[in-house]
Tab-separated table of C-alpha atoms in Angstrom:
chain	number	residue	atom	x	y	z
A	1	UNK	CA	-18.277	7.897	-10.469
A	2	UNK	CA	-18.505	9.520	-7.132
A	3	UNK	CA	-17.575	12.891	-6.640
A	4	UNK	CA	-14.978	11.803	-3.390
A	5	UNK	CA	-13.321	9.461	-5.914
A	6	UNK	CA	-13.405	12.002	-8.623
A	7	UNK	CA	-11.571	14.440	-6.559
A	8	UNK	CA	-8.833	11.902	-5.275
A	9	UNK	CA	-5.741	13.554	-5.355
A	10	UNK	CA	-2.225	12.430	-6.913
A	11	UNK	CA	0.880	13.620	-6.945
A	12	UNK	CA	1.844	13.782	-10.629
A	13	UNK	CA	5.890	14.099	-12.203
A	14	UNK	CA	4.442	15.413	-15.849
A	15	UNK	CA	1.758	14.946	-18.337
A	16	UNK	CA	2.899	15.315	-21.869
A	17	UNK	CA	1.847	13.929	-25.533
A	18	UNK	CA	4.516	12.177	-27.144
A	19	UNK	CA	5.435	9.205	-29.203
A	20	UNK	CA	5.178	5.753	-27.483
A	21	UNK	CA	8.890	4.588	-27.133
A	22	UNK	CA	8.519	0.999	-25.481
A	23	UNK	CA	6.016	-1.783	-25.051
A	24	UNK	CA	4.505	-3.332	-28.239
A	25	UNK	CA	2.914	0.042	-28.511
A	26	UNK	CA	5.914	1.527	-29.664
A	27	UNK	CA	5.688	3.802	-32.082
A	28	UNK	CA	2.143	5.148	-31.532
A	29	UNK	CA	1.151	8.852	-30.560
A	30	UNK	CA	0.228	8.507	-26.705
A	31	UNK	CA	-0.600	10.699	-23.998
A	32	UNK	CA	1.559	10.414	-20.738
A	33	UNK	CA	0.369	10.871	-16.917
A	34	UNK	CA	3.815	10.069	-15.123
A	35	UNK	CA	3.005	10.029	-11.173
A	36	UNK	CA	5.720	11.204	-8.721
A	37	UNK	CA	7.055	8.679	-6.115
A	38	UNK	CA	8.423	5.257	-6.314
A	39	UNK	CA	9.115	2.807	-3.782
A	40	UNK	CA	12.066	1.332	-5.592
A	41	UNK	CA	15.414	2.589	-6.112
A	42	UNK	CA	16.908	0.522	-9.601
A	43	UNK	CA	20.539	1.195	-10.418
A	44	UNK	CA	19.780	2.071	-13.899
A	45	UNK	CA	17.062	4.391	-13.558
A	46	UNK	CA	16.518	7.085	-15.906
A	47	UNK	CA	13.455	9.096	-14.365
A	48	UNK	CA	14.918	9.502	-11.206
A	49	UNK	CA	13.302	12.774	-11.547
A	50	UNK	CA	9.775	11.607	-10.302
A	51	UNK	CA	10.902	9.978	-7.019
A	52	UNK	CA	10.311	14.211	-5.946
A	53	UNK	CA	6.687	15.174	-4.973
A	54	UNK	CA	5.122	16.541	-8.019
A	55	UNK	CA	2.399	18.894	-8.706
A	56	UNK	CA	-0.925	17.806	-6.706
A	57	UNK	CA	-4.102	17.344	-9.123
A	58	UNK	CA	-7.585	15.886	-8.638
A	59	UNK	CA	-8.659	12.764	-11.203
A	60	UNK	CA	-10.997	14.808	-12.457
A	61	UNK	CA	-8.203	17.506	-13.731
A	62	UNK	CA	-6.325	14.832	-15.328
A	63	UNK	CA	-9.459	13.233	-16.899
A	64	UNK	CA	-10.423	16.507	-18.213
A	65	UNK	CA	-7.157	16.867	-19.745
A	66	UNK	CA	-6.717	13.461	-21.537
A	67	UNK	CA	-10.143	13.648	-22.915
A	68	UNK	CA	-9.489	16.968	-24.593
A	69	UNK	CA	-7.244	15.236	-26.513
A	70	UNK	CA	-7.766	13.557	-29.449
A	71	UNK	CA	-5.137	11.019	-28.909
A	72	UNK	CA	-6.879	7.823	-28.119
A	73	UNK	CA	-4.040	6.289	-26.225
A	74	UNK	CA	-2.933	7.293	-22.731
A	75	UNK	CA	-0.016	5.780	-20.547
A	76	UNK	CA	-0.086	5.899	-16.949
A	77	UNK	CA	3.682	5.637	-15.892
A	78	UNK	CA	5.844	6.756	-12.918
A	79	UNK	CA	7.800	6.568	-10.576
A	80	UNK	CA	5.171	3.902	-9.382
A	81	UNK	CA	1.627	4.866	-10.132
A	82	UNK	CA	-0.223	1.866	-8.414
A	83	UNK	CA	1.338	3.763	-5.308
A	84	UNK	CA	-1.159	5.856	-5.122
A	85	UNK	CA	-4.876	5.344	-4.400
A	86	UNK	CA	-5.980	7.593	-6.906
A	87	UNK	CA	-4.732	5.762	-9.847
A	88	UNK	CA	-7.622	3.384	-10.005
A	89	UNK	CA	-10.539	5.929	-10.119
A	90	UNK	CA	-8.062	7.668	-13.103
A	91	UNK	CA	-8.128	4.270	-14.876
A	92	UNK	CA	-11.657	3.578	-14.684
A	93	UNK	CA	-12.510	7.118	-15.648
A	94	UNK	CA	-10.184	6.950	-18.736
A	95	UNK	CA	-11.465	3.612	-19.951
A	96	UNK	CA	-14.990	5.530	-19.201
A	97	UNK	CA	-14.059	8.219	-21.930
A	98	UNK	CA	-13.284	6.135	-24.151
A	99	UNK	CA	-9.690	5.936	-23.933
A	100	UNK	CA	-7.285	2.952	-24.384
A	101	UNK	CA	-5.178	2.819	-21.140
A	102	UNK	CA	-1.770	1.384	-20.674
A	103	UNK	CA	-0.405	0.840	-17.291
A	104	UNK	CA	3.837	0.944	-16.394
A	105	UNK	CA	4.336	-0.901	-13.274
A	106	UNK	CA	7.228	-1.759	-11.436
A	107	UNK	CA	5.669	-5.163	-10.780
A	108	UNK	CA	6.040	-4.851	-6.840
A	109	UNK	CA	2.446	-3.948	-6.268
A	110	UNK	CA	-0.570	-6.431	-6.744
A	111	UNK	CA	-2.149	-6.192	-10.167
A	112	UNK	CA	-5.624	-7.217	-8.571
A	113	UNK	CA	-7.250	-3.757	-8.619
A	114	UNK	CA	-6.217	-3.121	-12.194
A	115	UNK	CA	-9.285	-3.088	-14.466
A	116	UNK	CA	-9.178	-5.644	-16.559
A	117	UNK	CA	-9.631	-3.285	-19.775
A	118	UNK	CA	-6.140	-2.089	-19.308
A	119	UNK	CA	-2.626	-3.497	-20.743
A	120	UNK	CA	-0.663	-3.764	-17.849
A	121	UNK	CA	2.918	-3.610	-18.636
A	122	UNK	CA	4.856	-5.017	-15.425
A	123	UNK	CA	8.222	-5.028	-14.628
A	124	UNK	CA	10.186	-8.228	-13.149
A	125	UNK	CA	13.633	-6.763	-11.839
A	126	UNK	CA	16.372	-8.724	-12.526
A	127	UNK	CA	19.954	-8.845	-10.275
A	128	UNK	CA	21.683	-5.847	-11.983
A	129	UNK	CA	19.063	-3.526	-10.853
A	130	UNK	CA	19.317	-3.772	-7.425
A	131	UNK	CA	15.772	-4.755	-6.634
A	132	UNK	CA	15.844	-8.615	-7.331
A	133	UNK	CA	13.495	-9.410	-4.623
A	134	UNK	CA	10.711	-6.439	-5.308
A	135	UNK	CA	8.449	-8.471	-7.726
A	136	UNK	CA	5.169	-9.457	-6.258
A	137	UNK	CA	4.451	-12.962	-6.896
A	138	UNK	CA	0.897	-12.822	-6.569
A	139	UNK	CA	1.411	-11.157	-10.009
A	140	UNK	CA	2.139	-14.341	-11.628
A	141	UNK	CA	-1.602	-15.755	-10.567
A	142	UNK	CA	-3.106	-12.394	-11.662
A	143	UNK	CA	-1.419	-12.248	-14.979
A	144	UNK	CA	-2.654	-15.909	-15.799
A	145	UNK	CA	-6.179	-14.965	-14.372
A	146	UNK	CA	-6.240	-11.941	-16.402
A	147	UNK	CA	-4.903	-13.387	-19.512
A	148	UNK	CA	-7.947	-16.578	-19.273
A	149	UNK	CA	-10.288	-13.390	-19.398
A	150	UNK	CA	-8.748	-11.739	-22.403
A	151	UNK	CA	-6.329	-9.627	-21.467
A	152	UNK	CA	-3.324	-8.664	-23.455
A	153	UNK	CA	-0.607	-7.384	-20.209
A	154	UNK	CA	3.159	-7.535	-21.165
A	155	UNK	CA	6.164	-8.267	-18.921
A	156	UNK	CA	9.423	-6.061	-19.189
A	157	UNK	CA	12.907	-6.889	-18.219
A	158	UNK	CA	15.555	-4.510	-18.247
A	159	UNK	CA	18.991	-6.184	-18.562
A	160	UNK	CA	21.984	-4.369	-17.519
A	161	UNK	CA	24.467	-7.631	-18.576
A	162	UNK	CA	24.531	-11.027	-19.706
A	163	UNK	CA	24.140	-12.223	-15.990
A	164	UNK	CA	20.786	-10.115	-16.476
A	165	UNK	CA	19.638	-11.950	-19.669
A	166	UNK	CA	20.250	-15.498	-18.710
A	167	UNK	CA	18.556	-14.963	-15.026
A	168	UNK	CA	15.312	-13.049	-16.943
A	169	UNK	CA	15.278	-16.336	-19.637
A	170	UNK	CA	15.186	-18.859	-16.791
A	171	UNK	CA	12.295	-16.621	-14.804
A	172	UNK	CA	10.539	-16.687	-18.165
A	173	UNK	CA	10.535	-20.153	-19.066
A	174	UNK	CA	10.031	-21.403	-15.268
A	175	UNK	CA	7.068	-19.593	-14.750
A	176	UNK	CA	5.991	-19.575	-18.608
A	177	UNK	CA	5.499	-15.948	-18.926
A	178	UNK	CA	5.563	-16.275	-22.781
A	179	UNK	CA	2.026	-18.004	-22.429
A	180	UNK	CA	0.533	-15.359	-20.046
A	181	UNK	CA	2.149	-12.232	-21.832
A	182	UNK	CA	4.033	-10.162	-24.550
A	183	UNK	CA	7.865	-11.029	-23.333
A	184	UNK	CA	10.036	-7.800	-23.706
A	185	UNK	CA	13.730	-7.678	-23.246
A	186	UNK	CA	14.980	-4.264	-23.097
A	187	UNK	CA	19.050	-3.389	-22.719
A	188	UNK	CA	20.188	-0.764	-20.310
A	189	UNK	CA	21.901	1.761	-21.766
A	190	UNK	CA	25.399	2.067	-21.795
A	191	UNK	CA	25.412	-1.663	-20.381
A	192	UNK	CA	24.360	-4.367	-22.374
A	193	UNK	CA	25.077	-3.746	-26.197
A	194	UNK	CA	21.832	-4.414	-27.948
A	195	UNK	CA	23.821	-6.327	-31.098
A	196	UNK	CA	25.263	-8.444	-28.139
A	197	UNK	CA	21.709	-9.250	-26.703
A	198	UNK	CA	19.931	-9.594	-30.018
A	199	UNK	CA	22.636	-12.428	-30.720
A	200	UNK	CA	21.940	-13.966	-27.272
A	201	UNK	CA	18.128	-14.151	-28.021
A	202	UNK	CA	18.880	-15.916	-31.133
A	203	UNK	CA	21.155	-18.262	-29.629
A	204	UNK	CA	18.694	-19.051	-26.785
A	205	UNK	CA	15.612	-19.037	-29.034
A	206	UNK	CA	14.542	-16.634	-26.239
A	207	UNK	CA	10.448	-16.225	-26.224
A	208	UNK	CA	10.468	-12.886	-25.967
A	209	UNK	CA	10.697	-9.377	-27.828
A	210	UNK	CA	14.258	-7.117	-28.252
A	211	UNK	CA	13.201	-3.595	-26.871
A	212	UNK	CA	14.996	-0.753	-27.495
A	213	UNK	CA	13.721	2.823	-26.161
A	214	UNK	CA	12.204	4.382	-29.057
A	215	UNK	CA	12.466	8.139	-27.491
A	216	UNK	CA	15.857	7.692	-26.639
A	217	UNK	CA	16.569	7.404	-30.141
A	218	UNK	CA	14.355	9.938	-31.810
A	219	UNK	CA	15.111	12.451	-29.022
A	220	UNK	CA	18.863	11.312	-27.573
A	221	UNK	CA	19.337	14.837	-25.421
A	222	UNK	CA	15.782	14.821	-24.057
A	223	UNK	CA	15.090	13.273	-20.602
A	224	UNK	CA	11.690	14.573	-19.476
A	225	UNK	CA	8.418	15.097	-21.809
A	226	UNK	CA	9.361	12.275	-24.188
């Protein structure tokens, strides 16, 4: 990587080591790099603190920090990480350093530049989020092409109520998302009761995985650094 890319600056909200609380990777130790700033304002957002400008770091510094840790798994999250150009060389260099890289993105940014070796965890915003029209429709094509090349991406729906559930289920079936990626249904808490969501998924034979935020169960009083 060129010195110019290595020195690309990023606004970082926090970086920490914790247990992965979401996705099919839940339960594994993971390094997290949370970038600051987001282009969306979901009603139920649990990381509003990431909206503000963070600490300025260069890509090389973040890569050095991650590679100095024995943990093989790194997640780039936000905010919206793809809103910052430095996210791409950061992912490239983490991969080059031998890390397994996860990307959590809100789905509003085209995935075309995301490295194929990265596991993209892509949100589709439901009506209850207040951000219904934010999804980049080109990402349906991106997920299909990435799957054809062997990627194992994931698509996440955060559900505020039963209306969100039925909207998400229709979206999954209409676009056959379960054939392109692992599909995750995650209830807003408080909001949609997990037991009720489980019942709905069973009744509708939903082609999705029920996801609870593991870190909120382990550390219910902590909002940051978990």
